[in-house]
Coordinates of C-alpha atoms in Angstrom, one line a residue:
Chain A
M219 CA -41.9 2.4 -209.2
S220 CA -44.0 -0.7 -209.7
G221 CA -42.5 -2.4 -206.7
A222 CA -42.7 0.5 -204.3
V223 CA -44.2 -0.3 -200.9
I224 CA -45.3 1.6 -197.9
R225 CA -42.5 1.2 -195.4
E226 CA -43.5 3.4 -192.4
I227 CA -46.3 5.7 -191.3
E228 CA -46.0 8.5 -188.8
I229 CA -48.3 11.3 -187.5
A230 CA -47.1 14.8 -187.9
A231 CA -48.4 18.3 -187.3
A232 CA -49.5 20.3 -190.3
H233 CA -49.0 24.0 -190.8
D234 CA -52.6 24.8 -189.8
G235 CA -52.6 22.8 -186.6
V236 CA -54.2 19.6 -187.6
A237 CA -52.7 16.1 -187.6
E238 CA -51.5 14.6 -190.9
L239 CA -50.2 11.2 -191.8
I240 CA -46.7 10.9 -193.3
V241 CA -46.3 7.7 -195.4
T242 CA -42.7 6.6 -196.2
L243 CA -42.6 4.8 -199.6
E244 CA -39.6 2.5 -200.3
F245 CA -38.6 1.9 -203.9
D246 CA -37.1 -1.2 -205.6
N247 CA -33.7 0.4 -205.5
G248 CA -33.9 1.1 -201.7
G249 CA -34.7 4.8 -202.2
R250 CA -37.3 6.4 -199.9
S251 CA -39.8 9.1 -200.5
L252 CA -42.3 10.8 -198.1
V253 CA -45.9 11.5 -198.9
T254 CA -48.2 13.6 -196.8
L255 CA -51.9 12.6 -196.4
D256 CA -54.6 14.7 -194.8
E257 CA -57.4 13.1 -192.7
V258 CA -59.6 12.4 -195.8
A259 CA -56.8 10.8 -197.8
A260 CA -55.6 8.8 -194.8
G261 CA -59.1 7.5 -194.2
K262 CA -59.4 6.6 -197.8
L263 CA -56.1 4.8 -197.7
L264 CA -57.4 2.6 -194.8
E265 CA -60.7 2.0 -196.6
L266 CA -59.0 1.0 -199.9
H267 CA -56.8 -1.4 -198.1
G268 CA -59.8 -2.8 -196.3
T269 CA -58.5 -2.3 -192.8
D270 CA -59.0 0.0 -189.8
D271 CA -55.6 -0.7 -188.4
P272 CA -52.8 1.5 -189.8
A273 CA -50.3 -1.0 -188.4
E274 CA -51.3 -3.2 -191.4
L275 CA -50.2 -0.7 -194.0
P276 CA -46.4 -1.2 -194.0
G277 CA -45.4 -3.7 -196.8
T278 CA -48.4 -2.9 -199.0
S279 CA -48.3 -1.4 -202.5
W280 CA -47.8 2.3 -203.1
T281 CA -50.8 2.1 -205.4
Y282 CA -53.1 2.4 -202.4
V283 CA -51.5 5.8 -201.6
R284 CA -51.9 6.9 -205.2
D285 CA -55.6 5.9 -205.2
A286 CA -56.2 7.5 -201.8
L287 CA -54.7 10.8 -202.9
A288 CA -56.7 10.7 -206.2
A289 CA -59.9 10.1 -204.2
S290 CA -59.1 12.8 -201.8
S291 CA -58.4 15.4 -204.4
G292 CA -61.6 14.3 -206.2
R293 CA -63.6 16.0 -203.5
Y294 CA -62.2 19.4 -204.7
A295 CA -63.4 18.7 -208.2
A296 CA -66.8 17.8 -206.8
A297 CA -66.9 20.9 -204.7
A298 CA -66.0 23.1 -207.7
E299 CA -69.0 21.7 -209.8
Chain X
M166 CA -36.2 69.5 -173.9
Y167 CA -36.6 66.2 -175.7
D168 CA -40.1 64.8 -176.3
L169 CA -39.1 61.4 -174.8
V170 CA -36.0 60.1 -172.9
I171 CA -35.5 56.4 -172.2
R172 CA -33.0 56.2 -169.4
N173 CA -30.3 53.7 -168.3
G174 CA -31.5 50.9 -170.7
L175 CA -29.3 48.2 -172.2
V176 CA -29.2 49.3 -175.8
V177 CA -29.3 46.4 -178.2
D178 CA -29.1 48.5 -181.3
G179 CA -30.1 46.0 -184.0
S180 CA -26.7 45.9 -185.6
G181 CA -25.7 42.7 -183.9
L182 CA -22.9 44.5 -182.0
P183 CA -22.5 44.1 -178.3
A184 CA -25.1 45.8 -176.1
Y185 CA -24.2 48.9 -174.0
T186 CA -25.9 51.0 -171.4
A187 CA -27.1 54.4 -172.5
D188 CA -30.0 56.9 -172.5
V189 CA -32.0 57.3 -175.8
A190 CA -33.6 60.7 -176.5
V191 CA -36.4 61.2 -179.0
S192 CA -37.4 64.4 -180.7
G193 CA -40.5 64.3 -182.8
D194 CA -40.6 61.0 -184.7
S195 CA -36.8 60.4 -184.6
I196 CA -34.0 59.3 -182.4
A197 CA -32.1 62.5 -181.5
R198 CA -29.3 61.3 -179.2
I199 CA -27.8 58.2 -177.7
G200 CA -25.5 58.3 -174.7
K201 CA -25.6 60.3 -171.5
V202 CA -28.6 62.6 -171.9
A203 CA -28.6 65.5 -169.4
E204 CA -31.7 67.2 -170.7
R205 CA -35.1 66.2 -169.5
G206 CA -37.8 64.7 -171.7
A207 CA -41.4 65.7 -171.7
R208 CA -41.9 62.0 -171.0
E209 CA -39.3 59.8 -169.4
I210 CA -39.1 56.0 -169.2
D211 CA -36.9 54.3 -166.7
A212 CA -35.4 51.3 -168.5
E213 CA -32.9 50.2 -165.8
G214 CA -32.5 46.5 -166.2
K215 CA -34.4 46.4 -169.5
V216 CA -33.3 46.1 -173.1
V217 CA -33.9 49.1 -175.5
A218 CA -34.2 47.6 -179.0
P219 CA -35.5 48.7 -182.3
G220 CA -39.2 47.8 -182.8
F221 CA -39.6 44.3 -184.2
I222 CA -40.7 43.8 -187.8
D223 CA -43.0 40.9 -188.6
P224 CA -42.7 40.1 -192.3
H225 CA -45.5 37.6 -192.7
T226 CA -49.0 38.6 -191.5
H227 CA -52.6 38.8 -192.7
F228 CA -53.9 41.8 -190.8
D229 CA -55.4 43.3 -194.0
A230 CA -59.0 43.0 -192.7
Q231 CA -58.2 43.7 -189.0
M232 CA -56.5 47.0 -190.0
L233 CA -60.0 48.2 -191.0
W234 CA -61.2 48.2 -187.5
D235 CA -58.0 48.0 -185.4
G236 CA -55.1 50.2 -186.2
Y237 CA -53.0 48.7 -183.4
A238 CA -53.1 45.2 -184.9
K239 CA -53.8 43.9 -181.4
P240 CA -52.1 42.2 -179.7
A241 CA -49.1 42.2 -182.1
L242 CA -48.1 45.7 -181.1
S243 CA -48.1 44.8 -177.4
H244 CA -45.5 42.1 -178.2
G245 CA -43.1 44.7 -179.4
V246 CA -43.9 44.5 -183.1
T247 CA -43.9 48.0 -184.6
T248 CA -44.1 47.1 -188.3
I249 CA -46.1 44.4 -190.0
V250 CA -46.0 43.2 -193.6
Q251 CA -49.5 42.2 -194.6
G252 CA -51.0 41.0 -197.9
N253 CA -49.0 37.7 -198.0
C254 CA -49.9 34.6 -199.9
S255 CA -51.5 36.3 -202.9
L256 CA -54.3 37.9 -200.9
S257 CA -54.7 41.6 -200.1
L258 CA -57.9 43.6 -199.8
A259 CA -57.1 45.9 -202.7
P260 CA -57.4 46.6 -205.6
L261 CA -60.9 45.2 -205.4
K262 CA -64.0 45.9 -207.5
P263 CA -67.4 45.9 -205.7
D264 CA -68.5 42.8 -207.7
H265 CA -65.5 40.8 -206.3
R266 CA -65.9 41.7 -202.6
M267 CA -67.7 38.5 -201.6
R268 CA -65.4 36.3 -203.6
L269 CA -62.4 37.8 -201.7
V270 CA -64.2 37.6 -198.4
G271 CA -64.7 33.9 -199.2
M272 CA -61.0 33.4 -199.7
F273 CA -60.1 35.2 -196.5
N274 CA -62.6 33.1 -194.7
Q275 CA -61.3 29.9 -196.1
I276 CA -57.6 30.6 -195.9
E277 CA -57.3 33.0 -192.9
E278 CA -60.5 31.9 -191.0
M279 CA -61.7 35.5 -190.9
P280 CA -65.4 35.2 -190.1
L281 CA -67.9 36.4 -192.8
K282 CA -69.8 38.2 -190.1
A283 CA -66.7 40.3 -189.3
F284 CA -66.6 41.6 -192.8
R285 CA -70.4 42.3 -192.8
E286 CA -70.4 44.1 -189.5
G287 CA -66.8 45.4 -189.2
V288 CA -66.2 46.7 -192.7
V289 CA -67.5 49.7 -194.7
W290 CA -66.5 49.0 -198.2
D291 CA -65.4 52.5 -199.3
W292 CA -62.3 51.7 -201.4
E293 CA -61.5 50.0 -204.7
T294 CA -58.0 50.9 -205.6
F295 CA -54.9 50.2 -203.6
S296 CA -54.3 53.9 -202.9
E297 CA -57.9 54.2 -201.6
Y298 CA -57.3 51.2 -199.3
I299 CA -54.1 52.8 -198.0
A300 CA -55.9 56.0 -197.3
R301 CA -58.5 54.1 -195.5
I302 CA -56.2 52.2 -193.1
R303 CA -54.1 55.4 -192.4
K304 CA -57.0 56.6 -190.2
G305 CA -56.1 55.6 -186.7
L306 CA -53.0 53.7 -187.7
A307 CA -50.8 52.9 -184.6
I308 CA -48.6 50.3 -186.0
N309 CA -46.5 50.6 -189.2
V310 CA -47.9 48.7 -192.2
A311 CA -45.8 47.5 -195.2
P312 CA -48.5 46.2 -197.5
L313 CA -48.0 43.6 -200.2
V314 CA -50.4 43.5 -203.0
G315 CA -51.8 40.1 -203.8
H316 CA -51.4 38.5 -207.2
S317 CA -54.8 36.8 -206.8
V318 CA -56.6 40.1 -206.5
I319 CA -54.7 41.8 -209.3
R320 CA -55.8 38.8 -211.5
L321 CA -59.4 39.1 -210.3
W322 CA -59.4 42.8 -211.0
V323 CA -58.2 42.3 -214.6
M324 CA -59.7 39.0 -215.6
N325 CA -62.9 38.8 -213.5
D326 CA -64.3 35.3 -213.5
A327 CA -61.7 34.1 -216.0
A328 CA -59.1 34.6 -213.2
T329 CA -60.0 31.1 -212.0
E330 CA -60.5 29.6 -215.4
R331 CA -57.4 30.0 -217.6
T332 CA -54.0 31.6 -218.3
A333 CA -54.0 35.3 -219.2
T334 CA -53.7 36.8 -222.6
D335 CA -50.9 39.1 -223.6
D336 CA -53.2 42.1 -223.2
E337 CA -54.4 40.9 -219.8
I338 CA -50.8 40.5 -218.6
E339 CA -50.0 44.1 -219.8
E340 CA -53.0 45.3 -217.8
M341 CA -51.9 43.4 -214.7
K342 CA -48.5 45.0 -215.0
A343 CA -50.1 48.4 -215.1
V344 CA -52.2 47.6 -212.1
L345 CA -49.1 46.4 -210.2
R346 CA -47.3 49.7 -211.0
E347 CA -50.3 51.6 -209.6
C348 CA -50.1 49.6 -206.4
L349 CA -46.4 50.1 -206.0
D350 CA -46.7 53.8 -206.7
A351 CA -49.4 53.9 -204.0
G352 CA -47.1 52.3 -201.4
A353 CA -47.1 48.5 -201.9
V354 CA -43.9 46.9 -200.6
G355 CA -44.1 44.2 -203.2
L356 CA -46.2 41.4 -204.7
S357 CA -47.3 38.1 -203.1
T358 CA -48.3 35.0 -204.9
S359 CA -49.3 31.4 -203.9
Y360 CA -48.9 28.0 -205.5
V361 CA -50.9 26.1 -202.9
D362 CA -53.9 28.0 -201.5
M363 CA -57.5 27.2 -202.1
D364 CA -60.6 29.4 -202.1
E365 CA -63.9 28.8 -200.3
K366 CA -65.1 26.5 -203.0
L367 CA -61.9 24.5 -202.6
Q368 CA -60.7 25.7 -206.0
P369 CA -57.2 27.0 -206.5
V370 CA -56.9 30.8 -205.8
P371 CA -56.5 32.9 -208.9
S372 CA -52.7 33.2 -208.7
R373 CA -52.4 29.5 -209.3
Y374 CA -53.8 29.8 -212.8
A375 CA -50.9 32.0 -213.8
D376 CA -48.3 30.6 -216.2
A377 CA -44.6 31.3 -215.9
R378 CA -44.7 34.2 -218.4
E379 CA -47.3 36.1 -216.3
V380 CA -45.2 35.7 -213.1
D381 CA -42.1 36.8 -215.1
A382 CA -43.9 39.8 -216.4
L383 CA -45.0 40.9 -213.0
A384 CA -41.5 40.3 -211.6
S385 CA -40.2 42.6 -214.3
V386 CA -42.4 45.4 -212.8
L387 CA -41.1 44.6 -209.4
G388 CA -37.6 45.0 -210.9
E389 CA -38.5 48.6 -211.9
Y390 CA -39.0 49.3 -208.2
G391 CA -36.5 46.8 -206.7
R392 CA -39.4 45.4 -204.7
M393 CA -40.1 42.0 -203.0
L394 CA -41.8 39.0 -204.5
Q395 CA -43.2 36.7 -201.8
I396 CA -44.5 33.2 -202.6
V397 CA -46.0 30.2 -200.9
P398 CA -44.4 27.2 -202.6
E399 CA -45.5 23.6 -202.3
F400 CA -44.0 23.6 -198.8
Y401 CA -45.2 20.1 -198.0
D402 CA -42.9 18.7 -200.8
P403 CA -39.2 19.4 -200.6
D404 CA -38.6 18.6 -204.2
L405 CA -41.3 21.0 -205.4
T406 CA -40.1 23.6 -202.9
I407 CA -36.6 23.4 -204.3
A408 CA -37.9 23.7 -207.9
R409 CA -39.9 26.8 -206.9
L410 CA -36.9 28.5 -205.2
D411 CA -34.9 27.8 -208.3
Q412 CA -37.6 29.7 -210.3
L413 CA -37.5 32.5 -207.7
A414 CA -33.7 32.7 -208.0
E415 CA -33.9 33.2 -211.7
L416 CA -36.4 36.0 -211.3
S417 CA -34.3 37.5 -208.5
L418 CA -31.2 37.5 -210.8
K419 CA -33.0 38.5 -213.9
Y420 CA -34.8 41.5 -212.4
G421 CA -32.6 42.3 -209.4
I422 CA -35.4 41.8 -206.9
P423 CA -35.5 40.3 -203.4
T424 CA -37.7 37.3 -203.0
T425 CA -38.9 35.3 -200.0
F426 CA -40.8 32.1 -199.6
S427 CA -42.8 30.8 -196.6
P428 CA -43.2 28.7 -194.7
L429 CA -40.1 26.5 -194.1
F430 CA -40.5 24.4 -191.0
V431 CA -39.0 21.4 -189.4
N432 CA -41.3 18.4 -189.2
A433 CA -41.2 14.7 -188.7
D434 CA -41.4 14.3 -192.4
N435 CA -38.7 16.7 -193.5
I436 CA -35.9 17.0 -191.0
D437 CA -33.3 16.0 -193.7
A438 CA -35.3 17.8 -196.5
V439 CA -34.8 21.1 -194.7
D440 CA -31.1 20.7 -195.1
R441 CA -31.5 20.1 -198.8
V442 CA -33.7 23.2 -199.1
M443 CA -31.1 25.3 -197.2
D444 CA -28.2 23.8 -199.3
R445 CA -30.0 25.1 -202.4
V446 CA -30.7 28.4 -200.8
D447 CA -27.0 28.8 -200.1
E448 CA -26.1 27.8 -203.6
Q449 CA -28.5 30.4 -205.1
F450 CA -27.3 33.1 -202.7
A451 CA -23.7 32.3 -203.9
R452 CA -24.9 33.0 -207.4
G453 CA -26.2 36.4 -206.3
A454 CA -29.8 35.6 -206.0
R455 CA -31.9 36.6 -203.0
I456 CA -34.4 34.0 -201.9
W457 CA -35.1 34.4 -198.3
P458 CA -36.8 31.4 -196.6
Q459 CA -39.1 32.4 -193.7
V460 CA -38.9 30.3 -190.6
Q461 CA -41.2 30.7 -187.6
T462 CA -40.0 30.5 -184.1
R463 CA -43.0 28.8 -182.4
P464 CA -43.6 25.1 -182.5
I465 CA -46.8 23.7 -184.2
D466 CA -49.5 22.4 -181.9
I467 CA -52.3 20.0 -182.9
S468 CA -55.8 20.8 -181.9
F469 CA -58.9 18.6 -182.0
C470 CA -62.4 18.0 -180.7
F471 CA -64.4 14.8 -181.0
A472 CA -66.8 16.3 -183.5
V473 CA -64.2 16.2 -186.2
P474 CA -62.0 13.1 -186.9
S475 CA -58.3 13.7 -186.1
L476 CA -55.4 11.6 -187.3
L477 CA -53.9 12.0 -183.8
F478 CA -56.1 9.0 -183.0
I479 CA -55.4 6.9 -186.0
R480 CA -53.3 4.4 -184.0
L481 CA -56.2 3.9 -181.6
R482 CA -58.4 1.8 -183.8
S483 CA -61.6 2.0 -181.8
W484 CA -61.3 5.7 -181.2
Y485 CA -60.5 6.6 -184.8
Q486 CA -63.3 4.3 -186.1
I487 CA -65.9 6.0 -184.0
M488 CA -64.6 9.5 -184.8
R489 CA -64.1 8.9 -188.5
F490 CA -67.3 7.0 -189.3
G491 CA -69.7 7.9 -186.5
S492 CA -72.4 10.6 -186.7
H493 CA -72.6 13.1 -183.9
D494 CA -75.3 11.0 -182.1
E495 CA -73.3 7.8 -182.7
I496 CA -70.2 9.3 -181.2
V497 CA -72.1 10.6 -178.2
G498 CA -73.8 7.2 -177.8
A499 CA -70.5 5.4 -177.9
L500 CA -68.9 7.6 -175.3
K501 CA -72.0 7.2 -173.0
D502 CA -72.1 3.4 -173.4
K503 CA -70.4 1.8 -170.4
E504 CA -68.9 -1.1 -172.3
T505 CA -67.7 1.0 -175.3
R506 CA -66.2 3.6 -173.0
A507 CA -64.3 1.0 -171.0
K508 CA -62.9 -0.4 -174.2
L509 CA -61.9 3.1 -175.3
E510 CA -60.2 3.9 -172.0
A511 CA -58.3 0.6 -172.1
E512 CA -57.1 1.3 -175.6
A513 CA -56.1 4.8 -174.7
G514 CA -53.4 3.2 -172.5
E515 CA -51.3 2.8 -175.6
L516 CA -50.7 6.6 -175.5
A517 CA -50.7 6.9 -171.8
P518 CA -48.0 9.7 -171.6
L519 CA -50.0 11.9 -174.0
W520 CA -53.3 12.4 -172.2
P521 CA -52.2 14.3 -169.0
T522 CA -50.3 16.8 -171.2
L523 CA -53.3 17.8 -173.4
I524 CA -54.6 21.2 -172.7
L525 CA -58.3 22.2 -172.7
R526 CA -58.5 25.2 -175.0
Q527 CA -62.2 26.0 -175.4
V528 CA -65.6 25.0 -174.1
K529 CA -69.1 26.4 -174.6
T530 CA -70.6 26.0 -171.1
D531 CA -70.0 28.5 -168.2
A532 CA -69.6 25.6 -165.8
N533 CA -66.4 24.3 -167.5
Q534 CA -64.7 27.7 -168.2
K535 CA -62.7 27.2 -165.0
Y536 CA -60.8 24.3 -166.6
V537 CA -59.8 26.2 -169.8
G538 CA -56.0 26.5 -170.1
K539 CA -55.4 23.6 -167.7
T540 CA -54.0 20.2 -168.7
L541 CA -56.1 17.1 -168.6
G542 CA -53.7 16.0 -165.8
E543 CA -54.7 19.0 -163.7
I544 CA -58.4 18.7 -164.6
A545 CA -58.4 15.0 -163.7
E546 CA -56.9 15.8 -160.3
M547 CA -59.6 18.5 -159.7
R548 CA -62.3 16.1 -160.7
G549 CA -60.9 13.0 -159.0
T550 CA -60.7 11.0 -162.2
S551 CA -58.3 10.0 -164.9
P552 CA -57.1 12.3 -167.7
V553 CA -58.8 10.1 -170.4
A554 CA -62.0 10.0 -168.4
A555 CA -61.9 13.8 -168.0
M556 CA -61.5 14.2 -171.7
I557 CA -64.5 12.0 -172.4
D558 CA -66.6 13.6 -169.7
L559 CA -65.8 17.1 -170.9
S560 CA -66.6 16.2 -174.5
L561 CA -70.0 14.9 -173.5
E562 CA -70.7 17.9 -171.3
E563 CA -69.8 20.2 -174.2
D564 CA -71.8 18.2 -176.8
L565 CA -68.4 17.2 -178.5
Q566 CA -67.3 20.9 -178.7
A567 CA -64.6 20.6 -176.0
H568 CA -61.4 21.6 -177.9
F569 CA -58.1 20.1 -176.8
L570 CA -54.5 20.9 -177.8
S571 CA -51.5 18.7 -178.0
S572 CA -48.6 21.2 -177.8
S573 CA -45.3 21.1 -179.7
M574 CA -46.1 18.4 -182.1
G575 CA -44.1 19.8 -185.0
H576 CA -41.4 22.4 -185.7
D577 CA -40.3 21.5 -182.2
N578 CA -36.7 20.2 -182.7
D579 CA -34.9 22.9 -180.8
E580 CA -31.5 22.1 -182.1
K581 CA -32.7 22.1 -185.7
V582 CA -35.0 25.1 -185.4
G583 CA -32.5 27.0 -183.4
G584 CA -29.8 26.4 -186.1
L585 CA -32.2 27.6 -188.8
L586 CA -33.1 30.7 -186.8
K587 CA -29.4 31.6 -186.5
H588 CA -28.7 30.9 -190.2
P589 CA -27.5 34.1 -191.9
R590 CA -29.7 33.3 -194.9
V591 CA -32.9 32.6 -192.9
H592 CA -35.5 35.3 -192.5
I593 CA -37.3 34.9 -189.1
G594 CA -41.0 35.3 -189.8
A595 CA -44.0 33.4 -190.9
S596 CA -46.0 34.3 -187.8
D597 CA -49.2 34.5 -189.9
G598 CA -50.4 37.2 -187.5
G599 CA -54.1 37.9 -188.1
A600 CA -54.8 34.5 -189.7
H601 CA -55.9 31.1 -188.5
I602 CA -57.7 33.0 -185.8
L603 CA -60.1 30.2 -184.9
S604 CA -57.4 27.5 -184.8
F605 CA -54.5 28.9 -182.8
S606 CA -52.8 32.2 -181.7
T607 CA -50.4 33.7 -184.2
Y608 CA -49.0 36.3 -181.7
G609 CA -46.1 36.2 -179.4
D610 CA -43.5 34.6 -181.7
T611 CA -41.0 37.3 -180.8
G612 CA -41.5 36.6 -177.1
Y613 CA -41.0 32.9 -177.8
L614 CA -37.7 33.7 -179.7
F615 CA -36.3 35.6 -176.7
G616 CA -37.8 33.4 -174.0
H617 CA -37.0 30.1 -175.4
F618 CA -34.1 30.3 -177.8
V619 CA -32.2 33.2 -176.3
R620 CA -32.9 32.9 -172.5
D621 CA -33.7 29.3 -171.9
L622 CA -31.6 27.4 -174.5
Q623 CA -29.0 30.1 -175.1
A624 CA -29.0 29.1 -178.7
M625 CA -28.6 32.8 -179.8
R626 CA -27.1 35.9 -178.3
I627 CA -29.7 38.6 -177.6
E628 CA -27.9 40.9 -180.1
E629 CA -28.2 38.3 -182.8
A630 CA -31.9 37.7 -182.2
V631 CA -32.7 41.4 -182.1
K632 CA -30.8 42.0 -185.4
K633 CA -32.6 39.1 -187.1
I634 CA -36.0 40.7 -186.5
T635 CA -35.1 44.4 -186.9
S636 CA -32.3 45.6 -189.1
D637 CA -32.1 42.4 -191.1
T638 CA -35.8 42.5 -191.9
A639 CA -35.7 46.2 -192.7
S640 CA -32.8 45.6 -195.1
I641 CA -34.4 42.5 -196.7
W642 CA -37.6 44.4 -197.4
G643 CA -36.0 47.8 -198.3
I644 CA -37.7 49.6 -195.4
P645 CA -35.6 52.8 -194.7
D646 CA -34.8 54.5 -191.5
R647 CA -36.0 51.7 -189.3
G648 CA -34.5 48.6 -187.6
L649 CA -31.6 50.3 -185.8
I650 CA -31.2 52.4 -182.6
Q651 CA -29.1 55.2 -184.2
A652 CA -29.4 59.0 -184.2
G653 CA -31.6 60.1 -187.1
M654 CA -33.5 56.8 -187.4
V655 CA -37.2 56.8 -186.9
A656 CA -38.0 56.2 -183.2
D657 CA -39.6 52.7 -183.4
I658 CA -38.4 51.2 -180.1
T659 CA -39.3 48.3 -178.0
V660 CA -38.3 48.2 -174.3
F661 CA -38.4 44.8 -172.7
D662 CA -37.2 42.8 -169.7
P663 CA -34.8 40.2 -171.0
K664 CA -35.4 38.1 -167.9
A665 CA -39.2 38.1 -168.4
I666 CA -40.0 38.5 -172.1
D667 CA -42.1 35.6 -173.3
R668 CA -45.5 34.8 -174.9
G669 CA -48.5 34.4 -172.5
A670 CA -50.8 31.4 -172.4
E671 CA -53.1 31.0 -175.3
K672 CA -56.7 32.2 -174.7
F673 CA -59.9 32.5 -176.6
V674 CA -61.4 36.0 -176.7
Q675 CA -64.4 37.6 -178.3
D676 CA -63.1 40.8 -179.8
V677 CA -63.7 40.4 -183.6
P678 CA -66.6 42.4 -185.1
G679 CA -69.9 40.6 -185.4
D680 CA -69.4 38.9 -182.0
G681 CA -66.5 36.9 -183.5
S682 CA -63.8 35.2 -181.4
R683 CA -60.2 34.3 -181.9
Y684 CA -57.2 32.8 -180.1
V685 CA -54.6 35.3 -178.8
R686 CA -51.7 35.5 -176.4
D687 CA -50.8 38.4 -174.1
S688 CA -47.2 39.7 -174.1
L689 CA -45.0 39.0 -171.1
G690 CA -42.0 41.2 -170.1
V691 CA -42.6 43.9 -172.7
D692 CA -42.6 47.3 -171.0
T693 CA -43.1 50.0 -173.7
V694 CA -43.6 50.0 -177.4
I695 CA -42.8 53.2 -179.3
V696 CA -43.9 53.9 -182.9
G697 CA -42.8 57.1 -184.7
G698 CA -41.7 58.6 -181.4
G699 CA -45.1 58.1 -179.6
V700 CA -45.8 55.5 -177.0
A701 CA -48.2 53.2 -178.8
W702 CA -48.5 50.7 -175.9
S703 CA -47.2 50.3 -172.4
A704 CA -47.7 47.6 -169.9
D705 CA -49.2 50.0 -167.4
K706 CA -51.4 52.1 -169.6
G707 CA -52.2 49.8 -172.6
Y708 CA -52.7 51.1 -176.1
Q709 CA -52.1 54.8 -176.7
D710 CA -50.6 57.0 -179.5
Q711 CA -51.5 56.4 -183.1
R712 CA -48.4 57.4 -185.1
G713 CA -48.1 54.4 -187.5
D714 CA -47.1 54.9 -191.1
V715 CA -47.4 53.0 -194.3
L716 CA -44.0 51.8 -195.4
P717 CA -41.7 51.8 -197.2
G718 CA -42.9 55.3 -197.7
A719 CA -41.5 58.1 -199.8
R720 CA -38.0 57.9 -198.5
A721 CA -37.5 54.3 -199.7
E722 CA -35.0 53.3 -202.2
A723 CA -34.4 49.9 -203.8
P724 CA -33.6 47.3 -201.2
E725 CA -30.0 46.6 -200.4
L726 CA -28.5 43.6 -202.0
M727 CA -28.2 41.5 -198.8
A728 CA -28.6 41.9 -195.1
A729 CA -25.3 42.0 -193.3
E730 CA -24.3 38.7 -191.9

């Protein structure tokens, strides 16, 4: 998993009628996995990567996706307090 | 004399067998005769050129609140739907202690977008138990209701605040089992649970705190009655979905119960994954399990306004940056600034084909109401400007509250979706009727099935499509005496024009208690909808008789093992 990178990004329609970002991760062995990010997580992904251009994301480490998802889910914990 | 005779219609009887021309006579609440009917009816319907089908059954709705003030479940009934299953996704309105009312209202508000004001002004809280709720909605009931009881509310009833804090003790699980039995005895068609939904505080709903032994224990009670378990799996992740449906299969086999999961839809992120899910469904059915995936007919649209950032704009750097990081005043300022606006319009050229197709769905001002429902291409022509300029101008005129819709952005692969809808182990449903009322219309999926997949694409025979949403659904859910046009069956009948049936354009209407609004669609091509032998709705006279019932009712037995293929 250590070498997994973002390979592609794509916009998709979520069940509730909002747009979401689909990130394709490619692993060392060539396998691919899809991760769905909502607007908050996608914004965090760009912020963590230090860019405002999603075209720059392919080729970068999967850890940005992990951290963006962690930050996004953190808002739920904050809301629950 | 019969009470009602439908003459010269094309009978599509719900069995999947070829259609035939006949008269259908109704006495009381039942179909009395099919064939050439010489006797007159107290009421006669000329169905020449029209299809006479069993009433449609919608297995996935959230009309629990609406049924308190609208026994017709408008506009679902006008689309030919004669039976709704409500209480999906772990949420029902009973059993409910007074102390828990506002918590549940919060969940309905968060998950189903039912306004708080509607509960305050449209609901007299005069029930606690499931049987009291059933007695309450029976008053003025025009559509049939097959109510699920929600796992989250059972948990709340038994565990109070601890329902969203921890797993249940053995004693609490025993109490939950007893409560579930009471609900099933009172008429519940099954139990619903969710592994994904959040409450108004963005915390997991109570059902998500249950461990496997709690779900197993509740499934054992469903086994005593042969009743349905509905779940919302982690549908955004195919691996987790497959893991959940394996769990469902074990429960189905262990307790002999039908199960169903929803939603399963085709998206850019899961085209291949849907095949994997269906392969596992097929494998589990081969083992004897019943795990029905629910697939909706309609495509998914994306809606947005400039007041809230949307990922639809993420590839347009300047647009997204302004929407994502700008305050209301900064966004307005940017759109008004000539230089910035010119830059935005130039950048929008990257998605040039998109803009003319966007539809204006909602505005606040009277002046712009005339544009609602039109595409930006049409509005631009009316205003003598470009589609992008029209979008910006309208957003400024509406103080960023102009709402736009990009249609068919997901679940829109006709070949793939059509194949799923035909699949013998797919349950057509997941309309979500009565939910998401401020985001999009959840009505008209049956019209879309017949208009798009049967008539336009010819992906299904009309007999197949009718069977899928009538007798198959009745069989899957164990609803007796409905779903077929046969003598002796209850007279739930939909008469429609196969050349015209469709869903109307989406529109925003103010018909929710407390001056609330929602998105709806009118039916097109539906002529008459009969429930329990009475005309509940007709195109010429609107909503009429109130002969709805609570199903499965006293005549129900355990569901059959499998719907006929």
